[in-house]
Short mmCIF file of C-alpha atoms in Angstrom, two decimals:
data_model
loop_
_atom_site.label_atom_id
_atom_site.label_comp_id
_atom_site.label_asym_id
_atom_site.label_seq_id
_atom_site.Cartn_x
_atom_site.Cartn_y
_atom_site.Cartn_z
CA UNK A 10 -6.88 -29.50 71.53
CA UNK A 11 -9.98 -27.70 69.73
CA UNK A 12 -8.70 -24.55 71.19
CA UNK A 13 -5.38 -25.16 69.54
CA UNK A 14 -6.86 -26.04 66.43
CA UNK A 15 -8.91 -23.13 66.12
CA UNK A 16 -6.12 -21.10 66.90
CA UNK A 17 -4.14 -22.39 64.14
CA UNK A 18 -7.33 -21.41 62.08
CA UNK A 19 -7.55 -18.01 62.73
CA UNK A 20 -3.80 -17.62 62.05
CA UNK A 21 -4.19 -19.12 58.58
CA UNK A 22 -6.83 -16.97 57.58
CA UNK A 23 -5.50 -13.54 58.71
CA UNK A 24 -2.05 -14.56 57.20
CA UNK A 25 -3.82 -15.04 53.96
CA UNK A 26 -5.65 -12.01 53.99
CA UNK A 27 -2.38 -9.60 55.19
CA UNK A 28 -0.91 -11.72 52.03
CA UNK A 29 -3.49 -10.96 49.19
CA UNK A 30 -3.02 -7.35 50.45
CA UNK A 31 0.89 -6.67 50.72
CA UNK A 32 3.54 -10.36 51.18
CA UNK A 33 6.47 -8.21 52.42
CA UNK A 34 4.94 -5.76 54.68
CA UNK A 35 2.66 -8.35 56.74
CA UNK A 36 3.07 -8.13 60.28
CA UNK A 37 1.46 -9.59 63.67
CA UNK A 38 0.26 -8.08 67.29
CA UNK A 39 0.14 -10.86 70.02
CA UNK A 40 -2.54 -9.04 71.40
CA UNK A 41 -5.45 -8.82 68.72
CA UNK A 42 -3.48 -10.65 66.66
CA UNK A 43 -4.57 -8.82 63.31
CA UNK A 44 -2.36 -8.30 60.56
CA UNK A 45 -0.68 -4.98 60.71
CA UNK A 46 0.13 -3.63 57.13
CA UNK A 47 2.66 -0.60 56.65
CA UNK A 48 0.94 2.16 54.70
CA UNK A 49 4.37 2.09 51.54
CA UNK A 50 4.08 0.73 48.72
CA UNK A 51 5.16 -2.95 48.49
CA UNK A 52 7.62 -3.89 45.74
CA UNK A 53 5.99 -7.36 45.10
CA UNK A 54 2.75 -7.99 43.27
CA UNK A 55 0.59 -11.18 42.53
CA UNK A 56 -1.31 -11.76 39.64
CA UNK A 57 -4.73 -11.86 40.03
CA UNK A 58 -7.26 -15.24 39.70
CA UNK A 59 -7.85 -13.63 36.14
CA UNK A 60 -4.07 -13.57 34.76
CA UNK A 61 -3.83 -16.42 36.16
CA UNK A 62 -6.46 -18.61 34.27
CA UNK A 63 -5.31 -16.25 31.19
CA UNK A 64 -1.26 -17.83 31.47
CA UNK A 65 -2.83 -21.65 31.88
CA UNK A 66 -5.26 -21.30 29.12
CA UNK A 67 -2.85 -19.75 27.13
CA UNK A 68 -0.39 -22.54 27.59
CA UNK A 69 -2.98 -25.21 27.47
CA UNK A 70 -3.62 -23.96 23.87
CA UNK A 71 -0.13 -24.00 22.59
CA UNK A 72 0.23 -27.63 24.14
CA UNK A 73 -3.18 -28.13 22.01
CA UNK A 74 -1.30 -27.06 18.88
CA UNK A 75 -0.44 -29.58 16.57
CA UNK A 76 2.84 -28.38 14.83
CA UNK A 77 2.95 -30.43 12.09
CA UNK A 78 -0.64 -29.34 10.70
CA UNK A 79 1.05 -25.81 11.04
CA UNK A 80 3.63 -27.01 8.71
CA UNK A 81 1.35 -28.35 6.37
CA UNK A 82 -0.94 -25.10 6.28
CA UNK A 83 2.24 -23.06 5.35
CA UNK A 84 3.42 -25.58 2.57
CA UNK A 85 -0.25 -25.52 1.09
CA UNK A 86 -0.09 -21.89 0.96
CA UNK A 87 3.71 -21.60 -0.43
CA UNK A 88 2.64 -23.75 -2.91
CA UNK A 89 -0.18 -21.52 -4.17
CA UNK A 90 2.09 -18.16 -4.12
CA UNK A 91 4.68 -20.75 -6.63
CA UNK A 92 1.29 -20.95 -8.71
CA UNK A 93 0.31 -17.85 -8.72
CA UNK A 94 3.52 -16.45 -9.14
CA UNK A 95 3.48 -19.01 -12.38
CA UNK A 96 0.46 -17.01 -13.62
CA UNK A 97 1.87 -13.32 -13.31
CA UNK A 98 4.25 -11.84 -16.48
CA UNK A 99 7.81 -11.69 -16.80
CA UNK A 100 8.54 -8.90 -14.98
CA UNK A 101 6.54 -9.78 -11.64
CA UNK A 102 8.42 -13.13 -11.79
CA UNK A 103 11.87 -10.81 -12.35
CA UNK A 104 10.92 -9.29 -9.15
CA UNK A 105 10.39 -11.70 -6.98
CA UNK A 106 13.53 -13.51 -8.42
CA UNK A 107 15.97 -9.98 -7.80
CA UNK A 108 14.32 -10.30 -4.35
CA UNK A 109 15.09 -13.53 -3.37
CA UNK A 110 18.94 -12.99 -4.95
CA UNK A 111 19.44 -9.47 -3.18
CA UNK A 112 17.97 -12.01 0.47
CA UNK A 113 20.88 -14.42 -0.37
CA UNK A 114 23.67 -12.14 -0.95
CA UNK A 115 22.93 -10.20 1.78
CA UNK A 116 23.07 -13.40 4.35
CA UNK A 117 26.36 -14.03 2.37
CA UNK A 118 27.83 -10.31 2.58
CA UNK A 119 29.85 -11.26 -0.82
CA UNK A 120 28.84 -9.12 -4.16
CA UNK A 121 30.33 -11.77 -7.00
CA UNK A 122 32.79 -10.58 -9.75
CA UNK A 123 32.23 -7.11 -8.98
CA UNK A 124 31.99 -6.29 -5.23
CA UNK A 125 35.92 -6.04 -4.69
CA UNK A 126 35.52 -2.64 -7.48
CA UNK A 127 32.82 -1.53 -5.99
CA UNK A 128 34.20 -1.37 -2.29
CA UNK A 129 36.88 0.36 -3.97
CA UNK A 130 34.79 2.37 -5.68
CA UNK A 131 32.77 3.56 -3.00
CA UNK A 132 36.14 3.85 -0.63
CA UNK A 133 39.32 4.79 -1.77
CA UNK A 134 37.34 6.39 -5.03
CA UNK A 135 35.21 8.59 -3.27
CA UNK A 136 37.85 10.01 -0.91
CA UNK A 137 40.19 10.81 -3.79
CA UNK A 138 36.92 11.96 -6.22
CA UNK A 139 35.87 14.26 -3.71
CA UNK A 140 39.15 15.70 -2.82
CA UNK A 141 39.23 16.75 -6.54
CA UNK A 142 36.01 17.47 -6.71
CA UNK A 143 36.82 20.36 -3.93
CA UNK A 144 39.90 21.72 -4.94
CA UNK A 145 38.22 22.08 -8.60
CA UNK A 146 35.49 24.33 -7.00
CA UNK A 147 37.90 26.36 -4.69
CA UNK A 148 40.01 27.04 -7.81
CA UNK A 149 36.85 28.03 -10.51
CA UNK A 150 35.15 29.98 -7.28
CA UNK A 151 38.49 32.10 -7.57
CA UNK A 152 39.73 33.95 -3.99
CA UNK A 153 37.79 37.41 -5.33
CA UNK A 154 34.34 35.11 -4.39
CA UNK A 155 35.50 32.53 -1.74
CA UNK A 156 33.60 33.34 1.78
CA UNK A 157 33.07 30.98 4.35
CA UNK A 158 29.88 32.75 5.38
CA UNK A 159 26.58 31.55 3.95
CA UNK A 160 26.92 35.52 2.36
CA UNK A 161 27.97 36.24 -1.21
CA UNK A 162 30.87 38.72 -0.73
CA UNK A 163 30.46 42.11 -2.38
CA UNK A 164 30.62 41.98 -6.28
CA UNK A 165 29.99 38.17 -6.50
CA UNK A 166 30.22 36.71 -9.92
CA UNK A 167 27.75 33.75 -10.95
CA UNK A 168 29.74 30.21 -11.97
CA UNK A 169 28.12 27.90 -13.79
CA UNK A 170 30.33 26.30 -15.65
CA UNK A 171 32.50 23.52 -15.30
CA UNK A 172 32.53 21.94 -11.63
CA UNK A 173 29.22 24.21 -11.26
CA UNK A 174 27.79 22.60 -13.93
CA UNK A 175 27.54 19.43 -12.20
CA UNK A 176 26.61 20.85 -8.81
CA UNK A 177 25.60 24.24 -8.03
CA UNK A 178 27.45 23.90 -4.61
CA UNK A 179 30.92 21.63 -5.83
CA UNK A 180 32.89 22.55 -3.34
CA UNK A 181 29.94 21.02 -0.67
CA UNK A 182 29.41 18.24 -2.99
CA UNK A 183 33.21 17.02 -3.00
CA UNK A 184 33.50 17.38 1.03
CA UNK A 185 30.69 15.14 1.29
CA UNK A 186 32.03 12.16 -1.38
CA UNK A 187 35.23 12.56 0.46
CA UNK A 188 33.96 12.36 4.08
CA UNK A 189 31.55 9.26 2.55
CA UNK A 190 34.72 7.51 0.77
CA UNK A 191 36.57 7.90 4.51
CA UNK A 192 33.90 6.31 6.09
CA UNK A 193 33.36 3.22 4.02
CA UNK A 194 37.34 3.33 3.69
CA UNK A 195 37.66 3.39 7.70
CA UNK A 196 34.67 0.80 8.08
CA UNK A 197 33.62 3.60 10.73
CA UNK A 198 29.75 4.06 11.31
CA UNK A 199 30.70 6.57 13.40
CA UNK A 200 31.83 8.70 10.60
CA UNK A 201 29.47 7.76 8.67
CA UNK A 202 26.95 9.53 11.25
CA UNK A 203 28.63 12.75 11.54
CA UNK A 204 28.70 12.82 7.39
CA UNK A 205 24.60 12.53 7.43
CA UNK A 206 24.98 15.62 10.05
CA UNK A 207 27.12 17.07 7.97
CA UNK A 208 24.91 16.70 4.66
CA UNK A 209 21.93 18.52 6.65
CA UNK A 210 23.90 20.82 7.89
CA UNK A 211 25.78 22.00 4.36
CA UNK A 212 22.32 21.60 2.18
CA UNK A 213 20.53 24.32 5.03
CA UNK A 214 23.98 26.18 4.41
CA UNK A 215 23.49 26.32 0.68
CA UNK A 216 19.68 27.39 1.04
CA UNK A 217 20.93 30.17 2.93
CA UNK A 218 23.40 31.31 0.35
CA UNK A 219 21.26 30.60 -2.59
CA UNK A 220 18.45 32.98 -1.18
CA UNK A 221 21.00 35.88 -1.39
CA UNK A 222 22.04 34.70 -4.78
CA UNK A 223 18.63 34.78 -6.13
CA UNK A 224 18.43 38.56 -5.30
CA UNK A 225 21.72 39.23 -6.56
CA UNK A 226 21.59 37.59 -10.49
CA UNK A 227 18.82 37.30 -12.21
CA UNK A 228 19.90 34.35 -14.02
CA UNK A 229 20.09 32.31 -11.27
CA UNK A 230 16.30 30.94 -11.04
CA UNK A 231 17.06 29.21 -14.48
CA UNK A 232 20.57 27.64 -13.46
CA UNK A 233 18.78 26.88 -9.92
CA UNK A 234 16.02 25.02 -12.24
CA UNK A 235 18.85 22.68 -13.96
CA UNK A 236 22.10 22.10 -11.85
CA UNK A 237 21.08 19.91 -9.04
CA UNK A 238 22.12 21.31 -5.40
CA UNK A 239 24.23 19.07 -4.11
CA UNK A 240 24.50 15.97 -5.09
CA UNK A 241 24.72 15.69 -9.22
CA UNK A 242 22.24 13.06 -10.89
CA UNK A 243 23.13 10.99 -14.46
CA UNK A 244 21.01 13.43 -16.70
CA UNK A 245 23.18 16.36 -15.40
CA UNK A 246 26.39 14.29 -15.90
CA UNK A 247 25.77 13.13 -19.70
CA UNK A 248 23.70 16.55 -20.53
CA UNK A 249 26.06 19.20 -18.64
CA UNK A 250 26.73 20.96 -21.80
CA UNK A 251 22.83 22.02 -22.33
CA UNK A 252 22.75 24.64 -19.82
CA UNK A 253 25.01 27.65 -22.27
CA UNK A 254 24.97 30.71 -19.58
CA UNK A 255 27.72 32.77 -19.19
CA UNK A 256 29.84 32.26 -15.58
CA UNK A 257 28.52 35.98 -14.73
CA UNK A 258 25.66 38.29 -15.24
CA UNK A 259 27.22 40.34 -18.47
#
């Protein structure tokens, strides 16, 4: 009977030790009965005593945390934001009011009064805005300068008039409303991707052109320094008519 017992023992204990070592790859001899470990790795780990008391502790404290004293402490402290917020000018309080507005319309997805002309606006508007926009740059670019290399063809005359003096690339300009309009028109974010490549890759396009430009008129630095690149901003749409130069160099 002791014999038996103490066999029993000595199983227990190497078993335990093979398992702190490596669970899946323990293994027994009936001869020296030691453990016999395979030299792989083993897929299965245990956490140490240390993780261990670090996962109790950590949910001893959150069954220590009273919830409803949390509550309080964030009540307390919304109320002194209200009274601080009391304290600040017109303008702060403006702020914090747009921002709160802009949060609820945005869970709502609705724009009142207005939204239905803006979607329009921003769809259907675009596409047909920057199909005009193109065809009004193709046709003031004239055939004798249209290249669809990034270099000016021989005898290039300088536009800045008209289409060009909204953007100093139009024709760029309109494919990029239109491809925008298609994509808010589609409800495709796919499209909408491949028109943010297609921005970068038309604006490095225009760089390159404009670098032979600058060497080929000499009043292009000061049209360069007032026509926006691309995409035309509201001082350049009411004040288009300041910049007087003539379309060439003559």
């Amino acid at each position: 009977m002791m014999a038996n017992s103490l066999w029993t023992t000595s199983l227990l204990v190497l078993g335990l030790g093979a398992w702190r070592t490596t669970p899946s790859a323990l293994a027994f001899t009936t001869r020296g009965l030691a453990p016999r470990v395979s030299r792989g790795p083993s897929p299965v780990t245990t956490p140490s005593i240390r993780e261990a008391r670090r996962i109790v502790l950590s949910v001893e404290k959150l069954g220590e945390t009273n919830f409803g004293d949390l509550v309080e402490e964030y009540v307390e402290a919304a109320k002194k934001s209200v009274g601080a917020l009391q304290q600040e000018d017109a303008s702060a309080q403006a702020l914090f009011a747009g921002q709160l507005a802009l949060g609820a319309l945005l869970l709502i997805g609705v724009i009142p009064v207005v939204g239905d002309v803006l979607e329009f606006v921003a769809g259907p508007g675009l596409v047909v805005g920057g199909a005009a926009l193109t065809v009004t740059g193709l046709l003031e670019l004239g055939p004798a300068n249209l290249t669809p290399t990034a270099t000016p063809v021989e005898g290039n005359a300088l536009k800045t008039n008209g289409a060009y003096a909204l953007s100093r690339h139009p024709i760029y300009t309109g494919l990029l409303l239109f491809a925008t309009g298609l994509s808010i028109t589609t409800d495709s974010f796919q499209r909408l991707i491949i028109t943010g490549l297609l921005y970068f890759l038309l604006d490095y396009k225009a760089s390159k052109e404009e670098d032979a430009l600058l060497k080929l008129h000499p009043a292009y630095p000061a049209y360069q320094s007032t026509v926006p690149k691309l995409l035309p901003d509201l001082k350049t749409l009411l004040k288009q008519d300041d910049y007087l130069a003539p379309d060439d160099d003559e």
